PDB file of C-alpha atoms in Angstrom:
ATOM      1  CA  MET A   1      91.031 133.711  98.259  1.00 78.00           C
ATOM      2  CA  ILE A   2      92.189 132.685 101.761  1.00 83.00           C
ATOM      3  CA  PRO A   3      94.333 135.522 103.369  1.00 87.00           C
ATOM      4  CA  THR A   4      97.933 134.804 104.005  1.00 86.00           C
ATOM      5  CA  ALA A   5      97.377 135.550 107.747  1.00 87.00           C
ATOM      6  CA  ALA A   6      95.352 132.413 108.034  1.00 89.00           C
ATOM      7  CA  PHE A   7      98.198 130.327 106.714  1.00 91.00           C
ATOM      8  CA  LEU A   8     100.734 132.028 108.741  1.00 91.00           C
ATOM      9  CA  ALA A   9      98.675 131.390 111.951  1.00 91.00           C
ATOM     10  CA  LEU A  10      98.429 127.787 110.996  1.00 93.00           C
ATOM     11  CA  ALA A  11     102.175 127.667 110.478  1.00 93.00           C
ATOM     12  CA  ALA A  12     102.884 129.299 113.787  1.00 92.00           C
ATOM     13  CA  LEU A  13     100.372 126.827 115.556  1.00 93.00           C
ATOM     14  CA  LEU A  14     102.117 123.894 113.883  1.00 94.00           C
ATOM     15  CA  PHE A  15     105.592 125.046 114.751  1.00 93.00           C
ATOM     16  CA  ALA A  16     104.543 125.448 118.462  1.00 93.00           C
ATOM     17  CA  LEU A  17     103.028 121.963 118.349  1.00 93.00           C
ATOM     18  CA  GLY A  18     106.277 120.584 117.060  1.00 93.00           C
ATOM     19  CA  VAL A  19     108.261 122.232 119.841  1.00 92.00           C
ATOM     20  CA  LEU A  20     105.705 121.004 122.399  1.00 92.00           C
ATOM     21  CA  ALA A  21     105.876 117.442 120.909  1.00 92.00           C
ATOM     22  CA  PHE A  22     109.758 117.533 120.918  1.00 92.00           C
ATOM     23  CA  PHE A  23     110.009 118.252 124.531  1.00 89.00           C
ATOM     24  CA  VAL A  24     107.033 116.152 125.741  1.00 88.00           C
ATOM     25  CA  LYS A  25     107.884 112.988 123.934  1.00 86.00           C
ATOM     26  CA  LYS A  26     110.611 110.706 125.357  1.00 83.00           C
ATOM     27  CA  ASP A  27     111.647 108.496 122.567  1.00 84.00           C
ATOM     28  CA  LEU A  28     114.173 109.427 119.875  1.00 87.00           C
ATOM     29  CA  LEU A  29     112.014 108.538 116.853  1.00 88.00           C
ATOM     30  CA  THR A  30     109.045 110.547 117.906  1.00 90.00           C
ATOM     31  CA  GLN A  31     111.209 113.543 118.725  1.00 91.00           C
ATOM     32  CA  PHE A  32     112.758 113.210 115.278  1.00 91.00           C
ATOM     33  CA  MET A  33     109.188 113.294 113.803  1.00 92.00           C
ATOM     34  CA  ALA A  34     108.497 116.487 115.788  1.00 94.00           C
ATOM     35  CA  VAL A  35     111.500 117.978 114.084  1.00 94.00           C
ATOM     36  CA  GLU A  36     109.862 117.180 110.700  1.00 93.00           C
ATOM     37  CA  ILE A  37     106.705 118.851 111.870  1.00 94.00           C
ATOM     38  CA  MET A  38     108.698 122.016 112.614  1.00 94.00           C
ATOM     39  CA  LEU A  39     110.275 121.926 109.169  1.00 95.00           C
ATOM     40  CA  ASN A  40     106.924 121.555 107.535  1.00 94.00           C
ATOM     41  CA  ALA A  41     105.543 124.585 109.510  1.00 95.00           C
ATOM     42  CA  GLY A  42     108.422 126.607 108.029  1.00 94.00           C
ATOM     43  CA  ASN A  43     107.548 125.333 104.554  1.00 94.00           C
ATOM     44  CA  LEU A  44     103.830 126.435 104.808  1.00 94.00           C
ATOM     45  CA  ALA A  45     105.019 129.898 105.998  1.00 93.00           C
ATOM     46  CA  PHE A  46     107.505 130.072 102.867  1.00 93.00           C
ATOM     47  CA  LEU A  47     104.606 129.054 100.566  1.00 93.00           C
ATOM     48  CA  ALA A  48     102.122 131.484 102.053  1.00 91.00           C
ATOM     49  CA  LEU A  49     104.496 134.343 101.663  1.00 90.00           C
ATOM     50  CA  ALA A  50     105.517 133.237  98.259  1.00 89.00           C
ATOM     51  CA  ARG A  51     101.891 133.483  97.079  1.00 88.00           C
ATOM     52  CA  SER A  52     101.421 136.828  98.827  1.00 87.00           C
ATOM     53  CA  LEU A  53     104.420 138.345  97.264  1.00 86.00           C
ATOM     54  CA  GLY A  54     103.826 136.680  93.875  1.00 84.00           C
ATOM     55  CA  LYS A  55     107.387 135.382  93.541  1.00 84.00           C
ATOM     56  CA  PRO A  56     108.229 131.747  93.032  1.00 85.00           C
ATOM     57  CA  ASP A  57     111.369 132.013  95.098  1.00 88.00           C
ATOM     58  CA  GLY A  58     109.493 130.835  98.158  1.00 88.00           C
ATOM     59  CA  GLN A  59     108.626 127.522  96.356  1.00 89.00           C
ATOM     60  CA  ALA A  60     112.230 126.973  95.388  1.00 91.00           C
ATOM     61  CA  VAL A  61     113.272 127.382  98.952  1.00 92.00           C
ATOM     62  CA  VAL A  62     110.564 124.811 100.012  1.00 93.00           C
ATOM     63  CA  LEU A  63     112.144 122.331  97.660  1.00 92.00           C
ATOM     64  CA  PHE A  64     115.568 122.851  99.240  1.00 93.00           C
ATOM     65  CA  VAL A  65     114.087 122.446 102.703  1.00 94.00           C
ATOM     66  CA  ILE A  66     112.456 119.129 101.585  1.00 93.00           C
ATOM     67  CA  THR A  67     115.684 117.723 100.158  1.00 92.00           C
ATOM     68  CA  ALA A  68     117.657 118.817 103.209  1.00 93.00           C
ATOM     69  CA  ALA A  69     115.053 117.267 105.345  1.00 92.00           C
ATOM     70  CA  ALA A  70     115.254 113.848 103.483  1.00 91.00           C
ATOM     71  CA  ALA A  71     119.074 113.878 103.889  1.00 93.00           C
ATOM     72  CA  GLU A  72     118.687 114.702 107.665  1.00 92.00           C
ATOM     73  CA  ALA A  73     116.011 111.909 108.158  1.00 91.00           C
ATOM     74  CA  VAL A  74     118.362 109.398 106.593  1.00 91.00           C
ATOM     75  CA  VAL A  75     121.471 110.196 108.591  1.00 92.00           C
ATOM     76  CA  GLY A  76     119.387 110.748 111.798  1.00 91.00           C
ATOM     77  CA  LEU A  77     117.684 107.387 111.468  1.00 90.00           C
ATOM     78  CA  ALA A  78     120.854 105.726 110.765  1.00 90.00           C
ATOM     79  CA  ILE A  79     122.329 107.165 113.959  1.00 89.00           C
ATOM     80  CA  ILE A  80     119.175 106.187 116.050  1.00 88.00           C
ATOM     81  CA  VAL A  81     119.504 102.512 114.663  1.00 86.00           C
ATOM     82  CA  LEU A  82     123.193 102.557 115.606  1.00 87.00           C
ATOM     83  CA  VAL A  83     122.242 103.739 119.138  1.00 85.00           C
ATOM     84  CA  PHE A  84     119.641 101.143 119.530  1.00 85.00           C
ATOM     85  CA  ARG A  85     121.985  98.425 118.359  1.00 83.00           C
ATOM     86  CA  ARG A  86     124.528  99.491 120.897  1.00 82.00           C
ATOM     87  CA  ARG A  87     122.388 100.340 123.808  1.00 80.00           C
ATOM     88  CA  LYS A  88     119.130  98.400 123.183  1.00 78.00           C
ATOM     89  CA  ALA A  89     117.095 101.551 124.085  1.00 76.00           C
ATOM     90  CA  VAL A  90     115.604 104.426 122.154  1.00 76.00           C
ATOM     91  CA  ARG A  91     113.917 106.222 125.090  1.00 80.00           C
ATOM     92  CA  THR A  92     115.905 109.192 126.302  1.00 78.00           C
ATOM     93  CA  ASP A  93     115.254 108.268 129.877  1.00 77.00           C
ATOM     94  CA  ASP A  94     117.573 105.236 129.373  1.00 77.00           C
ATOM     95  CA  LEU A  95     120.208 107.245 127.564  1.00 78.00           C
ATOM     96  CA  LYS A  96     121.352 109.719 129.984  1.00 76.00           C
ATOM     97  CA  GLU A  97     124.944 108.796 131.085  1.00 76.00           C
ATOM     98  CA  LEU A  98     126.132 112.133 130.031  1.00 74.00           C
ATOM     99  CA  ARG A  99     124.016 113.884 132.706  1.00 70.00           C
ATOM    100  CA  GLY A 100     126.145 115.166 135.501  1.00 61.00           C
TER     101      GLY A 100
ATOM    102  CA  MET B   1      84.475 126.746  99.120  1.00 82.00           C
ATOM    103  CA  ALA B   2      88.199 127.384  99.580  1.00 86.00           C
ATOM    104  CA  TRP B   3      87.483 128.121 103.176  1.00 89.00           C
ATOM    105  CA  ILE B   4      85.844 124.843 103.635  1.00 91.00           C
ATOM    106  CA  VAL B   5      88.894 122.909 102.100  1.00 92.00           C
ATOM    107  CA  PHE B   6      91.169 125.097 104.249  1.00 93.00           C
ATOM    108  CA  ILE B   7      89.410 124.430 107.549  1.00 93.00           C
ATOM    109  CA  VAL B   8      88.994 120.735 107.060  1.00 94.00           C
ATOM    110  CA  LEU B   9      92.641 120.414 106.043  1.00 94.00           C
ATOM    111  CA  SER B  10      93.940 122.466 108.897  1.00 94.00           C
ATOM    112  CA  VAL B  11      91.875 120.716 111.464  1.00 95.00           C
ATOM    113  CA  LEU B  12      93.058 117.359 110.072  1.00 94.00           C
ATOM    114  CA  CYS B  13      96.639 118.599 110.169  1.00 94.00           C
ATOM    115  CA  VAL B  14      96.582 120.065 113.724  1.00 94.00           C
ATOM    116  CA  GLY B  15      94.408 117.194 115.035  1.00 95.00           C
ATOM    117  CA  SER B  16      96.703 114.563 113.814  1.00 94.00           C
ATOM    118  CA  VAL B  17      99.795 116.305 115.380  1.00 94.00           C
ATOM    119  CA  ALA B  18      97.863 116.707 118.620  1.00 93.00           C
ATOM    120  CA  ALA B  19      96.981 112.961 118.400  1.00 93.00           C
ATOM    121  CA  MET B  20     100.678 112.212 117.963  1.00 92.00           C
ATOM    122  CA  ILE B  21     101.465 114.014 121.079  1.00 90.00           C
ATOM    123  CA  LEU B  22      98.907 112.208 123.090  1.00 90.00           C
ATOM    124  CA  SER B  23      99.525 108.728 121.527  1.00 87.00           C
ATOM    125  CA  ARG B  24     102.052 106.479 123.100  1.00 83.00           C
ATOM    126  CA  ASN B  25     102.761 104.127 120.335  1.00 84.00           C
ATOM    127  CA  ALA B  26     105.606 105.087 117.952  1.00 85.00           C
ATOM    128  CA  ALA B  27     104.033 103.431 114.994  1.00 87.00           C
ATOM    129  CA  HIS B  28     100.725 105.114 115.466  1.00 90.00           C
ATOM    130  CA  ASN B  29     102.737 108.344 115.722  1.00 91.00           C
ATOM    131  CA  ALA B  30     104.376 107.677 112.405  1.00 91.00           C
ATOM    132  CA  LEU B  31     100.909 107.108 110.687  1.00 92.00           C
ATOM    133  CA  PHE B  32      99.440 110.118 112.203  1.00 93.00           C
ATOM    134  CA  LEU B  33     102.271 112.171 110.834  1.00 93.00           C
ATOM    135  CA  VAL B  34     101.507 110.780 107.435  1.00 93.00           C
ATOM    136  CA  LEU B  35      97.968 112.031 107.648  1.00 94.00           C
ATOM    137  CA  ALA B  36      99.300 115.481 108.849  1.00 94.00           C
ATOM    138  CA  PHE B  37     101.762 115.584 105.844  1.00 94.00           C
ATOM    139  CA  ALA B  38      99.159 114.534 103.390  1.00 94.00           C
ATOM    140  CA  ALA B  39      96.801 117.383 104.669  1.00 94.00           C
ATOM    141  CA  LEU B  40      99.684 119.762 104.388  1.00 94.00           C
ATOM    142  CA  GLY B  41     100.082 118.827 100.904  1.00 94.00           C
ATOM    143  CA  GLY B  42      96.541 119.820 100.222  1.00 93.00           C
ATOM    144  CA  LEU B  43      97.224 123.052 101.961  1.00 94.00           C
ATOM    145  CA  PHE B  44     100.216 123.545  99.667  1.00 93.00           C
ATOM    146  CA  GLY B  45      97.887 123.024  96.696  1.00 91.00           C
ATOM    147  CA  LEU B  46      95.600 125.573  98.075  1.00 91.00           C
ATOM    148  CA  LEU B  47      98.464 128.087  98.167  1.00 90.00           C
ATOM    149  CA  ASP B  48      99.002 127.834  94.340  1.00 87.00           C
ATOM    150  CA  ALA B  49     101.964 125.582  94.701  1.00 88.00           C
ATOM    151  CA  PRO B  50     100.949 122.317  92.915  1.00 89.00           C
ATOM    152  CA  PHE B  51     104.656 121.186  92.570  1.00 90.00           C
ATOM    153  CA  ALA B  52     105.366 121.687  96.281  1.00 91.00           C
ATOM    154  CA  ALA B  53     102.163 119.714  96.972  1.00 92.00           C
ATOM    155  CA  ALA B  54     103.228 116.783  94.740  1.00 92.00           C
ATOM    156  CA  VAL B  55     106.546 116.814  96.275  1.00 92.00           C
ATOM    157  CA  GLN B  56     105.371 116.930  99.786  1.00 92.00           C
ATOM    158  CA  VAL B  57     103.113 113.895  99.304  1.00 92.00           C
ATOM    159  CA  LEU B  58     105.692 111.856  97.299  1.00 92.00           C
ATOM    160  CA  VAL B  59     108.809 112.674  99.412  1.00 91.00           C
ATOM    161  CA  TYR B  60     107.432 113.404 102.817  1.00 88.00           C
ATOM    162  CA  ALA B  61     104.174 111.318 103.170  1.00 87.00           C
ATOM    163  CA  GLY B  62     105.728 108.663 100.964  1.00 88.00           C
ATOM    164  CA  ALA B  63     109.438 108.283 101.206  1.00 90.00           C
ATOM    165  CA  ILE B  64     110.440 109.757 104.532  1.00 91.00           C
ATOM    166  CA  MET B  65     107.607 108.492 106.619  1.00 90.00           C
ATOM    167  CA  VAL B  66     108.144 104.953 105.011  1.00 90.00           C
ATOM    168  CA  LEU B  67     111.733 105.285 106.088  1.00 90.00           C
ATOM    169  CA  PHE B  68     110.563 106.085 109.696  1.00 90.00           C
ATOM    170  CA  LEU B  69     108.350 103.006 109.583  1.00 89.00           C
ATOM    171  CA  PHE B  70     111.322 100.807 108.383  1.00 88.00           C
ATOM    172  CA  ALA B  71     113.498 102.110 111.100  1.00 86.00           C
ATOM    173  CA  LEU B  72     110.623 101.483 113.639  1.00 86.00           C
ATOM    174  CA  MET B  73     110.577  97.905 112.614  1.00 85.00           C
ATOM    175  CA  MET B  74     114.102  97.419 113.795  1.00 80.00           C
ATOM    176  CA  PHE B  75     113.231  98.443 117.405  1.00 78.00           C
ATOM    177  CA  ASP B  76     111.772  96.327 120.077  1.00 68.00           C
ATOM    178  CA  LEU B  77     108.166  97.810 120.398  1.00 66.00           C
ATOM    179  CA  ARG B  78     106.667  94.861 122.237  1.00 65.00           C
ATOM    180  CA  ARG B  79     107.646  96.425 125.550  1.00 64.00           C
ATOM    181  CA  PRO B  80     105.165  99.426 125.889  1.00 62.00           C
ATOM    182  CA  ALA B  81     106.428 102.653 127.051  1.00 63.00           C
ATOM    183  CA  PRO B  82     105.979 103.299 130.700  1.00 65.00           C
ATOM    184  CA  PRO B  83     103.395 106.096 131.332  1.00 64.00           C
ATOM    185  CA  ASP B  84     105.390 109.167 132.363  1.00 63.00           C
ATOM    186  CA  LYS B  85     104.141 111.234 135.363  1.00 67.00           C
ATOM    187  CA  PRO B  86     102.852 114.665 134.310  1.00 66.00           C
ATOM    188  CA  GLY B  87     104.687 117.149 136.290  1.00 76.00           C
ATOM    189  CA  PHE B  88     106.978 119.925 136.346  1.00 81.00           C
ATOM    190  CA  ARG B  89     108.567 119.052 132.938  1.00 80.00           C
ATOM    191  CA  LEU B  90     105.191 119.065 131.130  1.00 82.00           C
ATOM    192  CA  ALA B  91     104.299 122.372 132.758  1.00 85.00           C
ATOM    193  CA  LEU B  92     107.524 123.991 131.600  1.00 87.00           C
ATOM    194  CA  THR B  93     107.305 122.673 128.203  1.00 86.00           C
ATOM    195  CA  LEU B  94     103.679 124.006 127.839  1.00 88.00           C
ATOM    196  CA  VAL B  95     104.877 127.397 128.961  1.00 90.00           C
ATOM    197  CA  LEU B  96     107.764 127.299 126.594  1.00 89.00           C
ATOM    198  CA  ALA B  97     105.464 126.268 123.558  1.00 89.00           C
ATOM    199  CA  LEU B  98     102.782 128.984 124.511  1.00 91.00           C
ATOM    200  CA  VAL B  99     105.398 131.800 124.767  1.00 91.00           C
ATOM    201  CA  LEU B 100     107.021 130.590 121.424  1.00 90.00           C
ATOM    202  CA  LEU B 101     103.578 130.642 119.807  1.00 90.00           C
ATOM    203  CA  GLY B 102     102.898 134.205 121.074  1.00 90.00           C
ATOM    204  CA  GLU B 103     106.232 135.401 119.879  1.00 89.00           C
ATOM    205  CA  ILE B 104     105.831 134.013 116.499  1.00 87.00           C
ATOM    206  CA  ALA B 105     102.249 135.263 116.303  1.00 86.00           C
ATOM    207  CA  LEU B 106     103.412 138.718 117.342  1.00 86.00           C
ATOM    208  CA  ALA B 107     106.108 138.787 114.515  1.00 84.00           C
ATOM    209  CA  LEU B 108     103.634 137.438 111.892  1.00 82.00           C
ATOM    210  CA  ALA B 109     101.002 140.080 113.002  1.00 82.00           C
ATOM    211  CA  ARG B 110     103.466 142.877 112.432  1.00 82.00           C
ATOM    212  CA  LEU B 111     104.554 141.312 109.083  1.00 79.00           C
ATOM    213  CA  VAL B 112     100.911 141.085 107.887  1.00 77.00           C
ATOM    214  CA  ARG B 113      99.945 144.552 109.076  1.00 77.00           C
ATOM    215  CA  GLY B 114     103.035 145.847 107.249  1.00 70.00           C
ATOM    216  CA  GLY B 115     101.365 145.126 103.965  1.00 62.00           C
ATOM    217  CA  GLY B 116     101.574 141.704 102.192  1.00 54.00           C
ATOM    218  CA  GLY B 117     103.662 143.158  99.328  1.00 54.00           C
ATOM    219  CA  PRO B 118     102.551 143.890  95.856  1.00 54.00           C
ATOM    220  CA  GLY B 119     100.798 140.637  95.484  1.00 54.00           C
ATOM    221  CA  GLY B 120     101.914 140.392  91.776  1.00 54.00           C
ATOM    222  CA  ALA B 121     101.290 137.574  89.241  1.00 54.00           C
ATOM    223  CA  PRO B 122     100.365 134.284  90.854  1.00 55.00           C
ATOM    224  CA  GLY B 123     103.292 132.052  90.980  1.00 52.00           C
ATOM    225  CA  HIS B 124     101.616 128.692  90.145  1.00 59.00           C
ATOM    226  CA  ASP B 125     103.479 128.225  87.001  1.00 76.00           C
ATOM    227  CA  VAL B 126     105.817 125.178  87.282  1.00 82.00           C
ATOM    228  CA  GLY B 127     107.735 126.328  84.359  1.00 84.00           C
ATOM    229  CA  ARG B 128     108.855 129.470  86.118  1.00 84.00           C
ATOM    230  CA  LEU B 129     109.671 127.643  89.132  1.00 86.00           C
ATOM    231  CA  GLY B 130     111.995 125.195  87.224  1.00 86.00           C
ATOM    232  CA  ALA B 131     113.681 128.147  85.205  1.00 87.00           C
ATOM    233  CA  LEU B 132     114.210 129.739  88.634  1.00 87.00           C
ATOM    234  CA  LEU B 133     115.813 126.546  89.980  1.00 88.00           C
ATOM    235  CA  PHE B 134     118.259 126.195  87.082  1.00 89.00           C
ATOM    236  CA  THR B 135     119.284 129.847  86.931  1.00 89.00           C
ATOM    237  CA  ASP B 136     119.198 131.829  90.194  1.00 90.00           C
ATOM    238  CA  TYR B 137     119.393 128.792  92.328  1.00 91.00           C
ATOM    239  CA  LEU B 138     121.748 126.635  90.252  1.00 92.00           C
ATOM    240  CA  TYR B 139     124.544 126.500  92.897  1.00 93.00           C
ATOM    241  CA  ALA B 140     122.134 125.669  95.617  1.00 92.00           C
ATOM    242  CA  PHE B 141     120.528 123.062  93.355  1.00 92.00           C
ATOM    243  CA  GLU B 142     123.861 121.278  92.633  1.00 93.00           C
ATOM    244  CA  ILE B 143     125.053 121.436  96.256  1.00 94.00           C
ATOM    245  CA  THR B 144     121.692 119.799  97.097  1.00 93.00           C
ATOM    246  CA  SER B 145     122.625 116.758  95.086  1.00 93.00           C
ATOM    247  CA  LEU B 146     125.913 116.604  96.715  1.00 95.00           C
ATOM    248  CA  LEU B 147     124.211 116.793 100.179  1.00 94.00           C
ATOM    249  CA  ILE B 148     121.977 113.847  99.199  1.00 93.00           C
ATOM    250  CA  LEU B 149     124.976 111.786  98.022  1.00 94.00           C
ATOM    251  CA  ALA B 150     126.711 112.668 101.285  1.00 94.00           C
ATOM    252  CA  ALA B 151     123.746 111.605 103.358  1.00 93.00           C
ATOM    253  CA  LEU B 152     123.429 108.374 101.369  1.00 91.00           C
ATOM    254  CA  VAL B 153     127.155 107.451 101.811  1.00 93.00           C
ATOM    255  CA  GLY B 154     127.015 108.479 105.613  1.00 91.00           C
ATOM    256  CA  ALA B 155     123.978 106.524 106.375  1.00 89.00           C
ATOM    257  CA  LEU B 156     125.616 103.442 104.785  1.00 88.00           C
ATOM    258  CA  ALA B 157     128.735 103.939 106.562  1.00 89.00           C
ATOM    259  CA  LEU B 158     126.915 104.441 109.948  1.00 85.00           C
ATOM    260  CA  ALA B 159     124.208 101.749 109.826  1.00 77.00           C
ATOM    261  CA  GLY B 160     125.853  99.198 107.405  1.00 75.00           C
ATOM    262  CA  LYS B 161     128.607  98.400 110.002  1.00 69.00           C
ATOM    263  CA  LYS B 162     128.572  94.834 111.283  1.00 66.00           C
ATOM    264  CA  GLU B 163     128.168  94.444 114.962  1.00 59.00           C
ATOM    265  CA  GLY B 164     131.482  94.848 116.708  1.00 55.00           C
ATOM    266  CA  ALA B 165     133.314  95.634 113.687  1.00 49.00           C
TER     267      ALA B 165
END
């Protein structure tokens, strides 16, 4: 059986990569995908600890995270589509009027 | 055997996320992410969570990423993104990500060293999960359905508007 620590290390690495992608990338869609990566890293940690504690509670939490992520993706994409329609831009470099 | 599967899946997952960071094409990014989520589904299966694995592949790799691709089709992608100059921002981001990784690793190391808990019966029984979902987590479950309805109506209200209306 693979130790929980290996899964937790993978989850940490994925989360850090998600943060890196979020700040390196400059278009809204890819940044949104980076958020999904971070959510999935959290899910992996939840499942690893659920197995190590022998309780299915972690799996229930993962289901809630996935549904919340789906709802978030729907609303977020709708907002991005709206921004694109109005401004004809999805790159954050083109959308910085709020900058002082 | 399990180690081989774990290593292959985790390399696939981390590799496709890294490829997503390096790639400049948003459509390629979405496809890399499908690969990463499919590999994560395999890892979930390895963790005795077959239901979470199935949901991961169906909802994440299937529904959510297809939604991303649909949204992508609404944007003008013919104009390729200009190459951004590496510099201060990238260095700062790398430092931030590394510090965060170290911090999480430290916290997790403490957690693992503190004993992994009793390690009781394996929780790969979908029946147990279903029972739990409809007893202890009943309120959360019902609120989730409300959340999805709100997201559905909200998305329609936002994106369904006609131009200038």
